[in-house]
Amino acid sequence: MDVAAQDGAVRQDRPHPADPCTFVIFGAAGDLTKRLLVPALYNLAAERLLPERFAVVGVARAEMSDEQFREAMRAALRQFATGKVVADVASRLLECFFYVRGDFNDGETYRRVRDRLTEVERRFAIGGNCLFYLATPPDVFAATAKQLGKAGLTREEHAWRRLIVEKPFGTDLDSARALNAELLSIFSEHQIYRIDHYLGKETVQNIMVLRFANGLFEPLWHRDHIDHVQITVAETVTVESRGKFYDRTGTLRDMVPNHLFQLLSLTAMEPPICFEANAVRTEKSKAIEAIHRPSPQEMLSQVVRGQYAAGCVQGNRVGAYRDAEGVDRNSMTETFVAMRLTIDNWRWAGVPFYLRTGKALAARRTDIAVKFKQAPYAMFRDTPVERLAQNLLVLRIQPDEGASLQFNAKVPGPSIRTDGVRMDFQYKDYFAAAPSTGYETLIYDCMMGDRTLFRRADEIESGWRVVQPILDAGRGRKEGLAWYEAGSQGPREAAELLARSGREWRTIA
């Protein structure tokens, strides 16, 4: 079945359609499927990147027919699609959607899935390739994989079988190790795609291109020239209706081992020998493994955990975290984390990496700021130090995708006066980007068997080894939680992390 758009010019260098396959979504009635996966599949169809022989099988507990499932997904497209929905493209895509009702812990569900796969593969001549997407709560990841194995759906004989696992991958080091072990007892490592949707963002992938494709930056990308690095993932949203889940998880587990460490590893990694999946993932894993891991007590002075109180976010009144539905009224769960990390290798010895992330902050912003060392002042002894602007390279991930470079220039006039100026690059000014949820690249790569943007087991565990001492240090403690007003820059204690060495955070604005 052809789900591709009928019009639109085809560039000579564009990717070719993915391999024929059936896309099985466990958790097909959930928000992830409606908000992100189905719109992403539509965008791939509109870009002519889905295979002609393609089908989707949704699995969930709700009672639905195939037609009801298609109509529910059509409504999701109308509500959540990132661009204009072309009716013909949507209809051709939804024609190949099918549904299986069942409980994820019930072996009978997987027998029905197997029967439906056989039917669909014959109907569309797919050939047996199958991609299983776990859009489910994390506590059923292992059980679902185990049932797939029992039903004989994981064997690769004349076709490939692949598994996409969402985050969070574990809740601490032990649980991450256990989940890796369980999955690897059923699937081979090459079959497992541990997804982090941040790696689907063009601006995240551009970090490698900016570093390694430009002779301008890489020679300066080390301790001799860089003073420090700031990585910020700031959100304006509160926990909203996710209070019960969030109170068990917190920002540290939810954001640091995945999103923030992905940005850190791409910033700090050594050049890979090539842009092949294992070469890239090996260097990323080495960067995370090289993060210095102090004792739990030392961690207390290098990590700030905060929780938002009532305030005003972008003109809207926001209640305190503890007042959210599903949250314990005495909760000590953090909604903000800031930390100072160092990397024990030749390139980064002595260069601090400052990471911060939180909810209910002043603005939505994700960026990486590389602060270069200050020029000697001798030539400008008559210029106040504060008039010499910082040399900053800022990589903006969202929402204003691009990059900027700040440097000093002479102010016009007879005297030598300097001021900071900025060169700015915005993606929207140079490239006509197609509508995107951030999942299109990742789904396409998985269909093509490209694992570059997916995390390996060792990378997952390396991240948790850094976070585990922080969890240990905070376990059972009733003190040490900092407070911040919703709509602010975060807790005062976070600013002190940098102030101790005469540095300061860039303003979240």
XYZ file of C-alpha atoms in Angstrom:
509
model
C 0.000 0.000 0.000
C 1.369 3.434 -0.969
C 1.115 5.885 1.935
C 3.367 8.469 0.296
C 2.245 11.924 -0.724
C 1.518 12.188 -4.438
C 3.045 15.585 -5.034
C 6.236 17.407 -4.000
C 9.606 17.502 -5.671
C 12.065 14.738 -4.825
C 15.637 15.872 -4.146
C 18.441 13.721 -5.458
C 20.034 13.501 -2.008
C 16.885 12.658 -0.043
C 16.746 9.396 1.966
C 14.967 6.480 0.345
C 11.868 4.850 1.879
C 12.364 2.553 4.839
C 12.319 -1.232 4.677
C 8.904 -2.953 4.474
C 7.715 -3.715 7.994
C 4.858 -3.951 10.472
C 4.951 -1.339 13.251
C 3.440 -2.791 16.443
C 2.603 -0.254 19.162
C 2.005 -1.559 22.681
C 0.089 1.191 24.450
C -1.698 2.334 21.284
C -4.464 4.102 23.209
C -2.059 6.266 25.238
C -0.942 9.873 24.952
C 2.481 9.043 23.478
C 0.862 7.283 20.529
C -1.706 10.023 19.921
C 0.502 13.053 20.464
C 3.778 11.897 18.938
C 3.949 8.494 17.245
C 0.974 8.776 14.881
C 1.815 12.395 13.888
C 5.419 11.247 13.293
C 4.233 8.386 11.067
C 2.063 10.844 9.165
C 5.031 13.196 8.631
C 7.128 10.286 7.345
C 4.300 9.347 4.979
C 4.026 12.933 3.753
C 7.791 12.944 3.093
C 7.499 9.635 1.173
C 9.762 7.863 3.671
C 7.430 5.076 4.779
C 7.624 1.867 2.765
C 4.912 0.981 0.263
C 4.433 -2.313 2.096
C 3.676 -1.130 5.603
C 1.154 -1.723 8.390
C 0.531 -0.611 11.960
C -0.890 -2.912 14.637
C -1.984 -1.160 17.818
C -2.269 -3.087 21.072
C -4.082 -1.781 24.154
C -6.602 -2.794 26.823
C -9.493 -0.691 25.473
C -12.264 -2.369 23.498
C -12.055 -1.134 19.887
C -12.540 -2.400 16.366
C -10.051 -1.708 13.589
C -12.293 1.058 12.276
C -12.723 2.657 15.703
C -8.938 2.613 16.152
C -8.476 4.326 12.790
C -11.000 7.008 13.665
C -9.348 7.596 17.057
C -5.982 8.056 15.335
C -7.551 10.334 12.706
C -8.850 12.518 15.547
C -5.369 12.474 17.114
C -3.876 13.707 13.845
C -6.367 16.567 13.663
C -5.511 17.555 17.240
C -1.754 16.961 17.457
C -0.245 17.044 13.948
C 2.649 19.507 13.689
C 1.588 20.862 10.288
C -1.318 20.826 7.877
C -2.876 17.372 7.483
C -3.486 16.392 3.869
C -6.621 14.234 3.883
C -5.469 11.842 1.140
C -2.132 11.140 2.842
C -3.835 10.583 6.213
C -6.438 8.253 4.700
C -3.851 6.120 2.907
C -1.828 5.851 6.105
C -4.785 4.982 8.335
C -6.013 2.283 5.926
C -3.113 0.119 7.096
C -3.904 0.515 10.831
C -5.210 -2.525 12.722
C -6.024 -3.177 16.371
C -5.634 -5.955 18.939
C -7.226 -5.706 22.371
C -5.518 -7.329 25.334
C -3.672 -7.077 28.627
C 0.114 -6.773 28.360
C 0.614 -9.455 31.031
C -1.691 -12.000 29.359
C -0.054 -14.544 27.070
C -3.260 -14.820 25.037
C -2.801 -11.187 23.936
C 0.458 -12.086 22.220
C -1.077 -15.056 20.455
C -3.685 -12.681 19.029
C -0.886 -10.284 18.038
C 0.943 -13.144 16.297
C -2.190 -14.141 14.398
C -2.880 -10.552 13.345
C 0.751 -10.123 12.211
C 0.470 -13.236 10.034
C -2.730 -11.874 8.487
C -1.338 -8.388 7.878
C 2.008 -9.599 6.519
C 0.241 -11.789 3.961
C -2.176 -9.024 2.976
C 0.568 -6.449 2.340
C 3.391 -8.859 1.374
C 5.605 -7.357 4.079
C 7.949 -10.299 4.416
C 8.100 -10.621 8.198
C 10.019 -7.499 9.285
C 8.537 -6.264 12.552
C 9.177 -3.330 14.872
C 7.764 -3.476 18.427
C 7.350 -0.108 20.164
C 6.838 -0.135 23.960
C 4.732 3.004 24.467
C 3.730 1.571 27.843
C 4.392 2.346 31.505
C 8.007 1.403 32.355
C 6.928 -1.274 34.844
C 5.699 -3.500 31.992
C 8.729 -3.163 29.676
C 10.290 -6.422 30.851
C 7.001 -8.326 31.028
C 6.052 -7.301 27.491
C 9.451 -8.315 26.121
C 9.215 -11.655 27.951
C 5.780 -12.370 26.490
C 7.015 -11.489 22.996
C 9.773 -14.051 23.462
C 7.361 -16.722 24.695
C 5.123 -16.141 21.678
C 8.086 -16.665 19.336
C 7.874 -13.109 18.002
C 11.497 -12.135 18.644
C 13.249 -14.702 16.452
C 15.079 -13.398 13.390
C 15.035 -16.099 10.743
C 14.235 -14.625 7.335
C 13.361 -11.131 8.585
C 14.389 -8.655 11.289
C 12.660 -8.076 14.628
C 13.423 -4.895 16.610
C 12.322 -3.476 19.951
C 12.065 0.244 20.820
C 12.133 0.960 24.558
C 11.052 4.362 25.870
C 12.514 6.208 28.853
C 12.843 6.084 31.800
C 15.127 3.078 31.466
C 15.241 2.033 35.119
C 14.884 4.125 38.259
C 18.430 3.609 39.550
C 21.589 1.704 38.671
C 20.372 -1.677 39.925
C 17.026 -1.491 38.128
C 18.700 -0.345 34.882
C 21.107 -3.280 35.064
C 18.236 -5.669 35.780
C 16.164 -4.346 32.861
C 19.145 -4.597 30.505
C 19.740 -8.176 31.636
C 16.088 -9.135 31.138
C 15.867 -7.599 27.675
C 19.177 -9.121 26.605
C 17.978 -12.569 27.674
C 15.218 -12.253 25.043
C 16.632 -9.931 22.355
C 20.177 -9.445 21.081
C 21.764 -6.019 21.619
C 21.487 -5.227 17.901
C 17.700 -5.697 18.140
C 17.192 -3.241 21.040
C 16.701 0.480 20.363
C 16.659 2.489 23.612
C 15.060 5.737 22.538
C 15.614 9.279 23.797
C 13.532 11.686 21.726
C 16.049 14.512 22.343
C 18.362 12.777 19.884
C 15.696 13.152 17.217
C 15.997 16.940 17.303
C 17.945 18.360 14.371
C 19.757 20.821 16.615
C 21.018 18.025 18.868
C 22.352 16.075 15.891
C 23.937 19.298 14.632
C 26.261 19.394 17.669
C 28.429 16.723 16.040
C 28.369 18.444 12.662
C 29.250 21.833 14.148
C 32.156 20.358 16.119
C 33.654 17.915 13.657
C 32.870 19.447 10.259
C 34.365 22.862 11.063
C 38.065 23.472 11.509
C 37.063 26.657 13.329
C 35.758 25.020 16.520
C 37.391 21.664 17.219
C 40.966 23.050 17.718
C 39.567 25.227 20.542
C 37.348 22.521 22.027
C 39.378 21.647 25.137
C 40.640 22.821 28.534
C 43.229 25.272 27.148
C 40.517 27.491 25.675
C 37.221 26.658 27.424
C 36.442 28.056 30.867
C 33.246 26.094 31.517
C 30.097 24.665 29.876
C 26.470 25.276 30.888
C 23.682 22.926 29.805
C 20.129 24.093 30.503
C 16.831 22.288 29.981
C 14.187 24.639 31.376
C 10.432 24.068 31.225
C 7.557 26.396 32.022
C 5.087 23.539 32.472
C 4.228 22.188 35.917
C 3.628 18.500 36.668
C 0.043 19.098 35.503
C -1.912 15.809 35.667
C 1.204 13.642 36.116
C 1.539 14.305 39.849
C 1.231 10.683 40.980
C 3.872 9.473 38.510
C 6.158 12.455 39.043
C 6.126 12.175 42.819
C 7.622 8.684 42.509
C 10.180 9.771 39.912
C 11.349 13.382 40.246
C 13.438 15.521 37.927
C 16.739 13.814 38.741
C 15.591 10.404 37.480
C 13.351 11.795 34.742
C 15.839 14.114 33.030
C 19.473 13.730 34.051
C 20.532 10.172 33.008
C 18.920 10.642 29.594
C 18.270 14.140 28.173
C 21.008 16.071 29.972
C 23.637 13.360 29.663
C 22.873 13.036 25.936
C 23.636 16.731 25.486
C 26.724 16.448 27.696
C 28.082 13.393 25.867
C 27.710 15.012 22.433
C 29.452 18.142 23.721
C 32.290 16.298 25.462
C 32.878 13.195 23.294
C 36.077 12.614 21.332
C 35.833 12.549 17.517
C 34.644 9.089 16.387
C 36.679 7.323 13.715
C 33.585 7.518 11.467
C 29.875 8.293 11.750
C 28.934 4.640 12.066
C 26.615 3.715 14.936
C 29.024 1.847 17.205
C 31.855 4.337 16.664
C 29.663 7.272 17.711
C 28.046 5.431 20.631
C 31.417 4.242 21.922
C 32.752 7.800 22.160
C 29.543 9.033 23.820
C 29.731 6.226 26.347
C 33.397 7.009 27.087
C 32.513 10.643 27.824
C 29.856 9.643 30.350
C 32.070 6.976 31.871
C 34.788 9.627 32.392
C 32.521 11.847 34.536
C 34.113 12.129 37.963
C 32.010 10.334 40.581
C 32.623 11.802 44.048
C 31.349 10.238 47.239
C 27.706 10.772 48.300
C 28.853 13.363 50.855
C 30.885 15.274 48.278
C 27.862 15.225 46.003
C 25.882 17.297 48.509
C 28.021 20.361 47.806
C 27.865 19.902 44.027
C 24.161 19.160 43.531
C 21.112 21.309 44.278
C 17.659 19.736 44.401
C 14.725 22.161 44.378
C 10.938 22.183 44.410
C 8.669 24.938 43.120
C 6.336 26.909 45.349
C 3.352 28.953 44.169
C 4.121 31.762 41.758
C 3.430 33.256 38.352
C 4.665 31.648 35.100
C 4.452 33.911 32.047
C 1.530 35.836 33.509
C -0.392 32.803 34.804
C -0.767 31.958 38.483
C 0.644 28.544 39.357
C 0.060 26.572 42.534
C 2.826 24.901 44.531
C 4.031 21.439 43.517
C 2.738 19.983 46.777
C -0.766 21.186 45.894
C -0.854 19.295 42.583
C -3.225 16.352 42.230
C -1.591 13.052 43.193
C 1.342 14.679 45.035
C 2.042 13.978 48.722
C 1.419 17.133 50.763
C 4.803 16.626 52.458
C 6.606 15.549 49.305
C 10.382 15.883 49.168
C 10.497 15.090 45.433
C 12.597 17.527 43.424
C 11.212 19.448 40.439
C 14.587 21.149 39.790
C 18.162 19.883 39.719
C 21.429 21.756 39.197
C 24.857 20.148 39.420
C 28.537 20.705 38.832
C 30.346 17.847 37.096
C 33.904 17.364 35.887
C 35.261 14.925 33.312
C 38.434 13.012 34.093
C 40.234 12.929 30.769
C 42.921 14.920 28.967
C 40.547 17.125 26.954
C 38.387 18.319 29.857
C 40.548 18.107 33.003
C 39.636 21.035 35.264
C 36.725 22.286 33.120
C 33.428 22.300 35.064
C 30.183 21.311 33.369
C 27.143 22.922 34.971
C 23.814 21.207 34.319
C 20.360 22.425 35.341
C 16.814 21.391 34.564
C 13.465 22.117 36.144
C 9.758 22.681 35.828
C 7.744 25.889 36.315
C 10.706 28.108 35.411
C 10.734 31.565 33.795
C 10.911 30.333 30.186
C 11.045 27.199 28.065
C 14.608 26.873 26.863
C 17.130 24.165 26.056
C 20.652 25.187 25.159
C 24.361 24.502 25.570
C 26.586 27.498 26.350
C 30.347 27.077 25.884
C 32.199 29.866 27.715
C 35.697 30.480 26.342
C 38.477 31.801 28.515
C 38.825 35.554 28.827
C 41.466 37.377 26.799
C 44.354 38.978 28.769
C 43.397 42.451 29.981
C 46.798 44.173 29.530
C 45.947 45.699 26.160
C 42.667 47.043 27.529
C 43.826 48.301 30.925
C 41.751 51.444 30.480
C 38.625 49.405 29.748
C 36.644 48.229 32.802
C 36.720 44.437 33.029
C 32.937 44.280 32.975
C 32.929 46.002 29.556
C 34.775 43.076 27.983
C 31.997 40.748 26.866
C 32.226 37.032 27.477
C 33.179 34.905 24.505
C 30.229 32.511 24.310
C 29.146 29.914 21.798
C 25.488 29.075 22.463
C 23.827 26.114 20.759
C 20.066 26.600 21.010
C 18.179 23.300 20.961
C 14.657 24.643 21.488
C 12.460 26.543 20.949
C 14.505 29.029 18.850
C 16.749 26.523 17.080
C 20.152 27.803 16.033
C 23.514 28.974 17.323
C 25.138 32.261 18.281
C 28.705 33.415 18.878
C 29.405 36.401 21.124
C 32.678 38.333 20.921
C 34.133 41.825 21.452
C 34.307 44.556 18.825
C 35.416 48.199 18.769
C 32.702 50.792 19.269
C 32.854 53.402 16.455
C 34.640 56.581 17.525
C 38.074 58.101 18.060
C 38.860 56.172 21.267
C 39.395 52.434 21.766
C 36.200 51.262 23.378
C 34.870 47.695 23.184
C 31.448 46.155 23.425
C 29.981 42.714 22.982
C 28.398 41.785 19.637
C 26.783 38.597 18.449
C 26.668 36.592 15.248
C 23.470 34.598 15.078
C 22.335 31.616 13.014
C 18.706 30.473 12.993
C 17.614 27.268 11.307
C 14.400 28.808 10.024
C 16.369 31.439 8.073
C 18.453 28.889 6.148
C 16.474 25.664 5.914
C 12.869 24.877 5.048
C 12.356 22.287 7.764
C 9.484 19.834 7.435
C 6.982 19.613 10.333
C 8.411 17.390 13.037
C 7.572 15.879 16.411
C 11.203 14.844 17.009
C 10.334 11.160 16.539
C 10.455 10.997 12.733
C 14.218 10.527 12.450
C 14.293 7.951 15.239
C 11.446 5.834 13.847
C 12.933 5.997 10.346
C 16.419 5.061 11.603
C 15.015 2.095 13.492
C 13.229 0.863 10.364
C 16.520 1.246 8.481
C 18.551 -0.487 11.205
C 20.688 2.592 11.993
C 21.454 2.587 15.752
C 23.557 5.781 15.838
C 20.962 7.829 17.725
C 19.992 5.068 20.166
C 21.674 4.258 23.442
C 23.641 1.095 24.157
C 23.372 -0.852 27.413
C 26.776 0.352 28.642
C 25.854 4.005 28.005
C 22.637 3.621 30.021
C 24.483 2.088 32.963
C 27.306 4.654 32.841
C 24.740 7.424 33.250
C 23.108 5.756 36.225
C 26.534 5.221 37.848
C 26.923 9.009 37.941
C 23.409 9.623 39.261
C 23.421 6.826 41.849
C 25.612 8.659 44.419
C 23.194 11.601 44.259
C 20.271 9.280 44.923
C 22.188 7.654 47.788
C 23.076 11.015 49.319
C 19.458 12.190 49.256
C 17.883 8.932 50.444
C 16.076 9.382 53.718
C 17.088 13.052 54.075
C 14.432 15.560 55.070
C 16.742 18.543 54.693
C 18.594 19.777 51.655
C 15.622 20.558 49.416
C 15.788 24.131 48.089
C 12.663 26.138 47.261
C 11.977 28.423 44.336
C 9.025 30.476 43.226
C 7.259 29.249 40.100
C 8.250 31.475 37.177
C 11.694 32.274 38.599
C 15.248 31.281 37.607
C 15.274 28.438 40.104
C 16.525 28.271 43.704
C 19.133 30.703 45.014
C 21.340 27.755 45.961
C 21.755 26.878 42.272
C 23.300 30.287 41.590
C 25.770 29.654 44.409
C 27.151 26.591 42.571
C 28.745 28.963 40.068
C 29.200 32.000 42.328
C 31.781 30.124 44.408
C 34.179 30.311 41.440
C 33.138 33.776 40.243
C 30.829 32.463 37.503
C 27.105 32.906 36.948
C 24.289 31.178 35.076
C 22.970 32.638 31.865
C 19.521 34.100 32.435
C 16.573 31.876 31.539
C 14.541 34.284 29.408
